[in-house]
Amino acid sequence: MTAIVVGGGLAGLVAGYRLAKAGRRVTVMEATTRLGGMIHPVEVGGVRVDAGAEAYAIRGGAARALCEELGLELAAPAGQPHLWWPRGTWPMAEGVLGIPASLDDPALGALDPDELETLTRDGELPASVGADASTVGELVRARLGDGAVRRLVAPVAHGVYALDPDRMPLNAFAPGLLAALAEHGSLLAAVASMRHPGRAAVEQPVGGMYTLIDTLAERIVDLGGEVRTASPIVAVAHAGPDFVVGLPGGEKLRADRLVLATPGAAAVSLLGRLAVDVAAPPIKKARQAVLAVEHPGLADGPVGSGLLVGESDPSIGAKALTHYSLKWPWARRGDQEIFRLSYPENHVPSRTDVMADASRFLGVELRDAQITGFAAVTWDAMPGRLDAPVREFVLDTVAKAGIDVVGAWLDGNGITAVVAGCDRVTG
């Protein structure tokens, strides 16, 4: 039993590992010179840190279970995230998706008096208000007002999930919330019932998410498989019940199982050569900058673990900042602090831009002599979300063709979603 996995990102390596554990002789083929896809380290200030995905959601359990299976040490993030507005910075609501669990939450300071008054009426509304909502935005707007959507929930939705709250189905992003609303009578009380104080929503392997990539590749090889980089697939075809893939130079590989774990456009192209016609979702760019700094005023974390920008400001280019070495203390070295800043796809940040934005967010003036490392990374193919009927059509079509397809373009952005999607290859 043999399997060829095309793509050496997270999906390809998880699929390859699962198949190798099931007894198949696996070959993972990655077109570029490195593994990991959007899980990618850069070195700044002598420290390797994540420049792509840095953590996974605990909810769902798939990513945590995989890391535990591999024996990786796990860590929850430290510090409190914040929301930045031109008029001030407030802690992010300690609730669910930016929805507060209490009227005492400091995050409510971001609301103006009228917006706050609307929100406080949540406890006076009958439980039926919002009970028929289908999205996060619809529910919050019905019970807490549009101000709560714009100032508390939207920055989290945009910054964490790259989605509008009105595009976030409740059953996917907040399962159980409507049932809790029916039971407790108000949205704040419902959120409070679902919260687990002291329990983080995300975590990562100590040393960075890329340790998961390194470990998966090692385990595939330990199980008798092969992981090859700089190996683009230039041809794919049926050969009786098997599949044959071709590489530059004429090399061909044959296997009875084919897994496509590439970005959407590449997967669709390869499927087309096998007479399978599907469409990939639209893509967009994502830009990150990583800054290592030595400054005496940063050790205590002036914005906690980081911040999301709640309202655009012409003088600010970044849309989020993570105090990486505070959030993940293993990355701290002496007095050096590490920050990650996220930028819109149309903004290519220079070192000067990043220093200026970080200075504004942190409330300190960073000088060039204090910068001990800098890196900028662009991700060219961040997939959009497939509507559920389209996704089901793709899965049904490739299954009928006897081909496995996995990856973020099909299963959703987020490490947990990608890992869970790989269960299909052994299901």
CSV table of C-alpha atoms in Angstrom, one decimal:
chain,number,residue,atom,x,y,z
A,1,MET,CA,0.0,0.0,0.0
A,2,THR,CA,1.5,3.3,-1.1
A,3,ALA,CA,0.5,7.0,-1.0
A,4,ILE,CA,1.7,10.1,-2.6
A,5,VAL,CA,0.9,13.3,-0.8
A,6,VAL,CA,1.3,16.5,-2.9
A,7,GLY,CA,2.1,19.4,-0.6
A,8,GLY,CA,4.3,19.7,2.5
A,9,GLY,CA,2.3,22.2,4.5
A,10,LEU,CA,0.4,21.3,7.7
A,11,ALA,CA,-2.3,19.4,5.8
A,12,GLY,CA,0.1,17.4,3.8
A,13,LEU,CA,2.2,16.4,6.7
A,14,VAL,CA,-0.7,15.5,8.9
A,15,ALA,CA,-2.2,13.4,6.1
A,16,GLY,CA,1.1,11.8,5.4
A,17,TYR,CA,1.6,11.0,9.1
A,18,ARG,CA,-1.9,9.5,9.4
A,19,LEU,CA,-1.4,7.3,6.4
A,20,ALA,CA,2.1,6.2,7.5
A,21,LYS,CA,0.7,5.2,10.9
A,22,ALA,CA,-1.9,3.2,9.1
A,23,GLY,CA,0.8,1.2,7.4
A,24,ARG,CA,1.2,2.9,4.0
A,25,ARG,CA,4.5,3.7,2.4
A,26,VAL,CA,4.2,7.5,2.1
A,27,THR,CA,6.0,10.0,-0.1
A,28,VAL,CA,5.3,13.7,0.6
A,29,MET,CA,6.2,16.0,-2.2
A,30,GLU,CA,6.7,19.7,-1.5
A,31,ALA,CA,7.3,22.1,-4.5
A,32,THR,CA,9.2,24.7,-2.5
A,33,THR,CA,12.4,24.4,-0.5
A,34,ARG,CA,10.8,24.3,2.9
A,35,LEU,CA,8.0,22.6,4.7
A,36,GLY,CA,5.1,24.1,6.6
A,37,GLY,CA,3.2,26.3,4.3
A,38,MET,CA,1.8,29.1,6.4
A,39,ILE,CA,3.5,27.8,9.5
A,40,HIS,CA,6.9,29.4,9.0
A,41,PRO,CA,9.6,30.6,11.3
A,42,VAL,CA,11.8,33.6,10.9
A,43,GLU,CA,14.9,34.5,13.0
A,44,VAL,CA,14.9,38.0,14.6
A,45,GLY,CA,17.3,39.0,17.3
A,46,GLY,CA,18.8,35.5,17.4
A,47,VAL,CA,15.4,33.9,18.2
A,48,ARG,CA,13.3,31.7,15.8
A,49,VAL,CA,9.6,32.8,16.0
A,50,ASP,CA,6.4,32.2,14.1
A,51,ALA,CA,5.9,34.5,11.1
A,52,GLY,CA,2.7,32.7,10.1
A,53,ALA,CA,0.2,30.8,12.2
A,54,GLU,CA,1.3,31.0,15.8
A,55,ALA,CA,-1.3,29.0,17.7
A,56,TYR,CA,-4.3,26.8,17.4
A,57,ALA,CA,-7.8,26.9,18.8
A,58,ILE,CA,-8.3,24.4,21.6
A,59,ARG,CA,-12.1,24.1,20.8
A,60,GLY,CA,-12.6,21.0,18.7
A,61,GLY,CA,-9.7,19.2,20.1
A,62,ALA,CA,-8.1,17.9,16.9
A,63,ALA,CA,-4.9,20.0,17.0
A,64,ARG,CA,-4.3,19.5,20.8
A,65,ALA,CA,-4.8,15.7,20.4
A,66,LEU,CA,-2.3,15.6,17.6
A,67,CYS,CA,0.3,17.6,19.6
A,68,GLU,CA,-0.2,15.3,22.6
A,69,GLU,CA,0.1,12.2,20.4
A,70,LEU,CA,3.4,13.5,19.1
A,71,GLY,CA,4.6,14.3,22.7
A,72,LEU,CA,5.0,18.0,22.2
A,73,GLU,CA,5.0,20.3,25.3
A,74,LEU,CA,2.2,22.7,25.1
A,75,ALA,CA,1.7,26.2,26.5
A,76,ALA,CA,-1.2,28.6,26.9
A,77,PRO,CA,-0.7,32.3,26.1
A,78,ALA,CA,0.2,34.8,28.8
A,79,GLY,CA,-1.2,38.3,29.0
A,80,GLN,CA,-4.5,40.0,28.2
A,81,PRO,CA,-5.3,41.1,24.6
A,82,HIS,CA,-6.5,44.6,24.0
A,83,LEU,CA,-8.4,46.6,21.4
A,84,TRP,CA,-6.9,49.9,20.2
A,85,TRP,CA,-8.9,52.9,19.2
A,86,PRO,CA,-7.6,56.4,18.3
A,87,ARG,CA,-9.1,57.7,21.5
A,88,GLY,CA,-7.6,54.9,23.7
A,89,THR,CA,-6.9,51.3,24.4
A,90,TRP,CA,-9.1,48.9,26.3
A,91,PRO,CA,-8.8,45.2,27.3
A,92,MET,CA,-10.7,42.8,25.0
A,93,ALA,CA,-13.9,41.6,26.5
A,94,GLU,CA,-13.4,38.5,28.6
A,95,GLY,CA,-16.2,36.6,27.0
A,96,VAL,CA,-16.9,34.8,23.7
A,97,LEU,CA,-15.8,36.4,20.4
A,98,GLY,CA,-15.6,39.8,22.0
A,99,ILE,CA,-19.1,39.5,23.6
A,100,PRO,CA,-18.8,40.5,27.3
A,101,ALA,CA,-20.0,38.3,30.1
A,102,SER,CA,-20.6,41.1,32.6
A,103,LEU,CA,-21.4,44.8,32.8
A,104,ASP,CA,-18.2,45.2,34.8
A,105,ASP,CA,-16.0,44.2,31.9
A,106,PRO,CA,-13.4,46.9,31.3
A,107,ALA,CA,-13.9,46.4,27.6
A,108,LEU,CA,-17.2,48.4,27.8
A,109,GLY,CA,-15.1,51.5,28.1
A,110,ALA,CA,-14.8,51.5,24.4
A,111,LEU,CA,-18.6,52.2,24.0
A,112,ASP,CA,-20.0,55.7,24.0
A,113,PRO,CA,-22.8,56.5,26.5
A,114,ASP,CA,-25.7,55.7,24.2
A,115,GLU,CA,-24.1,52.4,23.1
A,116,LEU,CA,-23.5,51.4,26.7
A,117,GLU,CA,-27.1,52.2,27.6
A,118,THR,CA,-28.3,50.0,24.8
A,119,LEU,CA,-26.1,47.1,25.9
A,120,THR,CA,-27.2,47.3,29.5
A,121,ARG,CA,-30.8,46.7,28.4
A,122,ASP,CA,-29.9,43.1,27.5
A,123,GLY,CA,-31.1,41.8,30.9
A,124,GLU,CA,-34.5,43.5,30.4
A,125,LEU,CA,-35.2,41.9,27.0
A,126,PRO,CA,-37.2,38.7,26.7
A,127,ALA,CA,-35.1,35.7,25.8
A,128,SER,CA,-36.9,35.4,22.5
A,129,VAL,CA,-35.1,38.5,21.2
A,130,GLY,CA,-32.3,37.2,18.9
A,131,ALA,CA,-33.4,33.6,19.4
A,132,ASP,CA,-33.8,33.2,15.6
A,133,ALA,CA,-30.4,34.7,14.8
A,134,SER,CA,-28.2,32.7,12.5
A,135,THR,CA,-25.0,34.7,12.7
A,136,VAL,CA,-22.9,36.2,15.5
A,137,GLY,CA,-23.5,39.7,14.2
A,138,GLU,CA,-27.2,39.2,14.0
A,139,LEU,CA,-27.5,38.0,17.6
A,140,VAL,CA,-25.3,40.7,19.2
A,141,ARG,CA,-27.0,43.4,17.2
A,142,ALA,CA,-30.4,42.2,18.3
A,143,ARG,CA,-29.6,42.1,22.0
A,144,LEU,CA,-26.7,44.5,22.6
A,145,GLY,CA,-26.9,47.0,19.8
A,146,ASP,CA,-24.9,47.9,16.7
A,147,GLY,CA,-22.3,49.7,18.9
A,148,ALA,CA,-21.4,46.4,20.6
A,149,VAL,CA,-21.1,44.7,17.2
A,150,ARG,CA,-18.8,47.5,15.8
A,151,ARG,CA,-16.7,48.2,18.9
A,152,LEU,CA,-16.5,44.8,20.7
A,153,VAL,CA,-17.1,42.0,18.3
A,154,ALA,CA,-16.1,43.2,14.8
A,155,PRO,CA,-12.5,43.9,15.7
A,156,VAL,CA,-12.2,40.3,17.0
A,157,ALA,CA,-14.0,38.9,14.0
A,158,HIS,CA,-11.9,40.8,11.5
A,159,GLY,CA,-8.6,40.5,13.3
A,160,VAL,CA,-8.8,36.8,14.3
A,161,TYR,CA,-11.0,35.2,11.6
A,162,ALA,CA,-10.8,37.8,8.8
A,163,LEU,CA,-14.6,37.7,8.7
A,164,ASP,CA,-17.4,40.1,9.2
A,165,PRO,CA,-19.6,39.2,12.3
A,166,ASP,CA,-22.6,38.8,9.9
A,167,ARG,CA,-20.6,36.2,8.0
A,168,MET,CA,-20.0,34.0,11.1
A,169,PRO,CA,-22.6,31.3,11.6
A,170,LEU,CA,-23.4,30.8,15.2
A,171,ASN,CA,-23.4,27.0,14.9
A,172,ALA,CA,-19.8,27.2,13.7
A,173,PHE,CA,-18.3,29.9,15.8
A,174,ALA,CA,-20.4,29.9,19.0
A,175,PRO,CA,-22.2,26.5,19.2
A,176,GLY,CA,-24.5,26.4,22.2
A,177,LEU,CA,-24.9,30.1,22.6
A,178,LEU,CA,-28.5,30.2,21.5
A,179,ALA,CA,-29.3,27.4,23.9
A,180,ALA,CA,-27.6,29.2,26.7
A,181,LEU,CA,-29.5,32.4,25.9
A,182,ALA,CA,-32.8,30.4,26.1
A,183,GLU,CA,-31.7,28.9,29.5
A,184,HIS,CA,-30.3,32.1,31.1
A,185,GLY,CA,-32.5,34.8,29.6
A,186,SER,CA,-29.8,37.3,28.5
A,187,LEU,CA,-26.9,37.2,26.2
A,188,LEU,CA,-24.4,38.4,28.8
A,189,ALA,CA,-25.6,35.7,31.2
A,190,ALA,CA,-25.4,33.1,28.4
A,191,VAL,CA,-21.8,34.1,27.7
A,192,ALA,CA,-20.9,33.9,31.4
A,193,SER,CA,-22.3,30.4,31.5
A,194,MET,CA,-20.1,29.3,28.6
A,195,ARG,CA,-16.9,31.0,29.9
A,196,HIS,CA,-14.2,29.0,31.6
A,197,PRO,CA,-12.1,31.6,33.6
A,198,GLY,CA,-8.4,30.8,33.5
A,199,ARG,CA,-8.8,28.4,30.6
A,200,ALA,CA,-7.2,29.7,27.4
A,201,ALA,CA,-8.9,29.4,24.0
A,202,VAL,CA,-5.7,28.9,22.1
A,203,GLU,CA,-2.2,27.3,22.7
A,204,GLN,CA,0.9,26.4,20.9
A,205,PRO,CA,3.8,23.9,21.3
A,206,VAL,CA,6.6,25.4,23.3
A,207,GLY,CA,9.2,26.6,20.8
A,208,GLY,CA,6.6,27.7,18.2
A,209,MET,CA,4.1,26.2,15.9
A,210,TYR,CA,6.8,25.2,13.5
A,211,THR,CA,8.0,22.5,16.0
A,212,LEU,CA,4.8,20.7,15.0
A,213,ILE,CA,5.9,20.8,11.3
A,214,ASP,CA,9.4,19.5,12.2
A,215,THR,CA,8.1,16.7,14.3
A,216,LEU,CA,5.5,15.5,11.8
A,217,ALA,CA,8.2,15.3,9.1
A,218,GLU,CA,10.5,13.3,11.4
A,219,ARG,CA,7.7,10.9,12.3
A,220,ILE,CA,6.8,10.2,8.7
A,221,VAL,CA,10.4,9.3,8.0
A,222,ASP,CA,10.6,7.2,11.2
A,223,LEU,CA,7.6,5.3,9.9
A,224,GLY,CA,9.3,4.5,6.7
A,225,GLY,CA,8.1,7.3,4.6
A,226,GLU,CA,9.9,10.0,2.6
A,227,VAL,CA,9.5,13.8,2.7
A,228,ARG,CA,10.9,15.6,-0.3
A,229,THR,CA,11.3,19.4,-0.9
A,230,ALA,CA,12.0,21.2,-4.1
A,231,SER,CA,9.9,18.6,-5.8
A,232,PRO,CA,7.1,20.2,-7.9
A,233,ILE,CA,4.6,17.9,-9.6
A,234,VAL,CA,4.4,18.6,-13.3
A,235,ALA,CA,2.1,15.8,-14.3
A,236,VAL,CA,-0.5,13.6,-12.8
A,237,ALA,CA,-2.6,10.8,-14.4
A,238,HIS,CA,-4.5,7.6,-13.8
A,239,ALA,CA,-2.7,4.3,-14.3
A,240,GLY,CA,-5.3,1.7,-14.0
A,241,PRO,CA,-6.4,1.7,-10.3
A,242,ASP,CA,-3.3,3.7,-9.4
A,243,PHE,CA,-2.0,7.3,-9.8
A,244,VAL,CA,1.3,8.4,-11.5
A,245,VAL,CA,2.9,11.8,-10.8
A,246,GLY,CA,5.7,13.2,-12.8
A,247,LEU,CA,8.5,15.5,-11.7
A,248,PRO,CA,10.9,17.7,-13.6
A,249,GLY,CA,13.6,15.6,-15.2
A,250,GLY,CA,11.3,12.8,-16.1
A,251,GLU,CA,11.1,11.0,-12.7
A,252,LYS,CA,7.7,9.3,-12.1
A,253,LEU,CA,6.2,8.0,-8.9
A,254,ARG,CA,3.3,5.5,-8.7
A,255,ALA,CA,0.9,4.9,-5.8
A,256,ASP,CA,-2.6,3.5,-5.1
A,257,ARG,CA,-3.5,6.6,-3.0
A,258,LEU,CA,-3.2,10.3,-4.0
A,259,VAL,CA,-3.7,13.1,-1.6
A,260,LEU,CA,-3.7,16.7,-2.8
A,261,ALA,CA,-2.7,19.0,0.0
A,262,THR,CA,-1.8,22.1,-1.9
A,263,PRO,CA,-3.3,25.6,-2.0
A,264,GLY,CA,-6.6,25.7,-3.8
A,265,ALA,CA,-5.4,26.9,-7.2
A,266,ALA,CA,-2.8,24.2,-7.5
A,267,ALA,CA,-5.2,21.5,-6.3
A,268,VAL,CA,-7.8,22.6,-8.8
A,269,SER,CA,-5.2,22.5,-11.6
A,270,LEU,CA,-4.1,19.0,-10.7
A,271,LEU,CA,-7.7,17.8,-10.4
A,272,GLY,CA,-8.4,19.2,-13.8
A,273,ARG,CA,-5.7,16.9,-15.3
A,274,LEU,CA,-7.6,14.0,-13.7
A,275,ALA,CA,-10.9,15.2,-15.3
A,276,VAL,CA,-12.3,16.4,-12.1
A,277,ASP,CA,-13.8,19.9,-12.4
A,278,VAL,CA,-14.1,22.0,-9.3
A,279,ALA,CA,-13.4,25.7,-8.4
A,280,ALA,CA,-11.2,27.1,-5.7
A,281,PRO,CA,-12.2,30.0,-3.4
A,282,PRO,CA,-10.8,33.5,-4.0
A,283,ILE,CA,-7.6,34.3,-2.3
A,284,LYS,CA,-6.0,37.4,-0.7
A,285,LYS,CA,-2.6,38.4,0.6
A,286,ALA,CA,-1.6,38.7,4.2
A,287,ARG,CA,1.4,40.6,5.4
A,288,GLN,CA,3.4,40.3,8.7
A,289,ALA,CA,6.3,42.1,10.2
A,290,VAL,CA,8.4,40.9,13.1
A,291,LEU,CA,10.4,43.3,15.2
A,292,ALA,CA,13.0,42.5,18.0
A,293,VAL,CA,13.5,45.4,20.3
A,294,GLU,CA,15.6,46.3,23.4
A,295,HIS,CA,13.8,49.0,25.3
A,296,PRO,CA,13.4,49.4,29.1
A,297,GLY,CA,9.7,50.3,28.9
A,298,LEU,CA,8.4,47.2,27.3
A,299,ALA,CA,9.1,44.3,29.7
A,300,ASP,CA,5.8,44.8,31.6
A,301,GLY,CA,3.7,44.7,28.5
A,302,PRO,CA,2.0,48.1,28.0
A,303,VAL,CA,-0.7,46.4,25.8
A,304,GLY,CA,-0.7,43.0,27.4
A,305,SER,CA,-0.3,40.2,24.9
A,306,GLY,CA,-1.2,42.5,22.0
A,307,LEU,CA,-3.9,44.4,20.4
A,308,LEU,CA,-6.4,44.5,17.5
A,309,VAL,CA,-7.2,47.8,15.8
A,310,GLY,CA,-10.8,48.7,16.3
A,311,GLU,CA,-11.0,51.6,14.0
A,312,SER,CA,-8.7,52.6,11.1
A,313,ASP,CA,-6.6,55.7,11.5
A,314,PRO,CA,-4.7,57.3,8.6
A,315,SER,CA,-1.6,57.5,10.7
A,316,ILE,CA,-1.5,53.8,11.4
A,317,GLY,CA,-0.8,51.2,8.8
A,318,ALA,CA,-0.9,48.0,10.9
A,319,LYS,CA,-4.2,46.3,11.9
A,320,ALA,CA,-2.8,44.3,14.8
A,321,LEU,CA,0.2,43.9,17.1
A,322,THR,CA,1.2,40.8,19.1
A,323,HIS,CA,3.7,41.1,22.0
A,324,TYR,CA,5.1,37.7,21.0
A,325,SER,CA,7.7,37.4,23.8
A,326,LEU,CA,5.1,38.2,26.5
A,327,LYS,CA,2.4,36.0,25.0
A,328,TRP,CA,4.9,33.1,24.6
A,329,PRO,CA,7.6,33.6,27.3
A,330,TRP,CA,9.9,31.0,25.8
A,331,ALA,CA,10.8,33.5,23.1
A,332,ARG,CA,12.1,36.1,25.6
A,333,ARG,CA,15.9,36.6,25.7
A,334,GLY,CA,17.2,39.0,28.4
A,335,ASP,CA,15.9,42.5,27.8
A,336,GLN,CA,14.9,41.8,24.2
A,337,GLU,CA,11.2,41.8,23.3
A,338,ILE,CA,9.6,40.5,20.1
A,339,PHE,CA,6.6,42.0,18.4
A,340,ARG,CA,4.5,40.8,15.4
A,341,LEU,CA,2.5,43.3,13.4
A,342,SER,CA,-0.2,42.5,10.8
A,343,TYR,CA,-0.8,44.6,7.8
A,344,PRO,CA,-3.5,44.8,5.1
A,345,GLU,CA,-2.7,43.2,1.8
A,346,ASN,CA,-2.3,46.5,0.0
A,347,HIS,CA,0.3,47.8,2.5
A,348,VAL,CA,3.9,46.7,2.1
A,349,PRO,CA,5.5,47.8,5.4
A,350,SER,CA,9.0,49.1,5.6
A,351,ARG,CA,11.2,48.8,8.7
A,352,THR,CA,10.4,52.5,9.3
A,353,ASP,CA,6.7,52.0,9.0
A,354,VAL,CA,6.8,49.1,11.5
A,355,MET,CA,8.8,51.1,14.0
A,356,ALA,CA,6.4,54.0,13.8
A,357,ASP,CA,3.3,51.8,14.2
A,358,ALA,CA,4.8,49.9,17.1
A,359,SER,CA,5.8,53.1,18.8
A,360,ARG,CA,2.2,54.5,18.5
A,361,PHE,CA,0.6,51.3,19.8
A,362,LEU,CA,3.1,50.8,22.7
A,363,GLY,CA,3.2,54.5,23.8
A,364,VAL,CA,7.0,54.6,23.6
A,365,GLU,CA,9.4,56.0,20.9
A,366,LEU,CA,11.4,53.2,19.4
A,367,ARG,CA,14.8,54.3,18.0
A,368,ASP,CA,16.7,52.5,15.2
A,369,ALA,CA,19.5,51.6,17.6
A,370,GLN,CA,17.1,49.7,19.8
A,371,ILE,CA,16.0,47.4,17.0
A,372,THR,CA,17.9,44.1,17.2
A,373,GLY,CA,16.0,42.3,14.4
A,374,PHE,CA,13.4,42.8,11.7
A,375,ALA,CA,11.7,40.6,9.1
A,376,ALA,CA,8.7,41.0,6.8
A,377,VAL,CA,6.7,38.2,5.3
A,378,THR,CA,4.0,38.1,2.7
A,379,TRP,CA,1.5,35.3,2.3
A,380,ASP,CA,0.2,35.3,-1.3
A,381,ALA,CA,-2.7,32.8,-1.1
A,382,MET,CA,-4.8,33.2,2.0
A,383,PRO,CA,-8.0,31.3,1.0
A,384,GLY,CA,-11.5,32.6,1.5
A,385,ARG,CA,-14.2,30.6,3.0
A,386,LEU,CA,-16.2,28.1,0.9
A,387,ASP,CA,-19.9,28.2,1.4
A,388,ALA,CA,-21.1,24.9,2.9
A,389,PRO,CA,-23.0,23.6,-0.2
A,390,VAL,CA,-19.9,24.4,-2.4
A,391,ARG,CA,-17.6,22.6,0.0
A,392,GLU,CA,-19.9,19.5,0.1
A,393,PHE,CA,-20.0,19.5,-3.7
A,394,VAL,CA,-16.2,19.5,-3.9
A,395,LEU,CA,-15.8,16.7,-1.3
A,396,ASP,CA,-18.4,14.6,-3.0
A,397,THR,CA,-16.8,15.1,-6.4
A,398,VAL,CA,-13.3,14.2,-5.4
A,399,ALA,CA,-14.5,11.3,-3.3
A,400,LYS,CA,-16.2,9.8,-6.4
A,401,ALA,CA,-12.9,10.2,-8.3
A,402,GLY,CA,-11.1,8.3,-5.5
A,403,ILE,CA,-8.8,11.3,-4.7
A,404,ASP,CA,-8.2,12.8,-1.2
A,405,VAL,CA,-8.1,16.6,-1.0
A,406,VAL,CA,-7.3,18.4,2.3
A,407,GLY,CA,-6.1,21.8,3.3
A,408,ALA,CA,-7.2,25.3,4.5
A,409,TRP,CA,-9.0,26.2,1.2
A,410,LEU,CA,-11.4,23.3,1.7
A,411,ASP,CA,-11.5,22.8,5.5
A,412,GLY,CA,-11.2,26.4,6.6
A,413,ASN,CA,-8.4,28.6,7.9
A,414,GLY,CA,-7.1,27.6,11.3
A,415,ILE,CA,-4.8,24.8,12.4
A,416,THR,CA,-7.5,22.9,14.2
A,417,ALA,CA,-9.8,22.9,11.2
A,418,VAL,CA,-7.0,21.7,8.9
A,419,VAL,CA,-5.9,18.9,11.3
A,420,ALA,CA,-9.5,17.8,11.7
A,421,GLY,CA,-10.0,17.7,7.9
A,422,CYS,CA,-7.1,15.3,7.5
A,423,ASP,CA,-9.1,12.6,9.4
A,424,ARG,CA,-10.8,12.0,6.0
A,425,VAL,CA,-7.8,10.2,4.7
A,426,THR,CA,-8.1,7.4,7.2
A,427,GLY,CA,-11.8,7.6,7.9
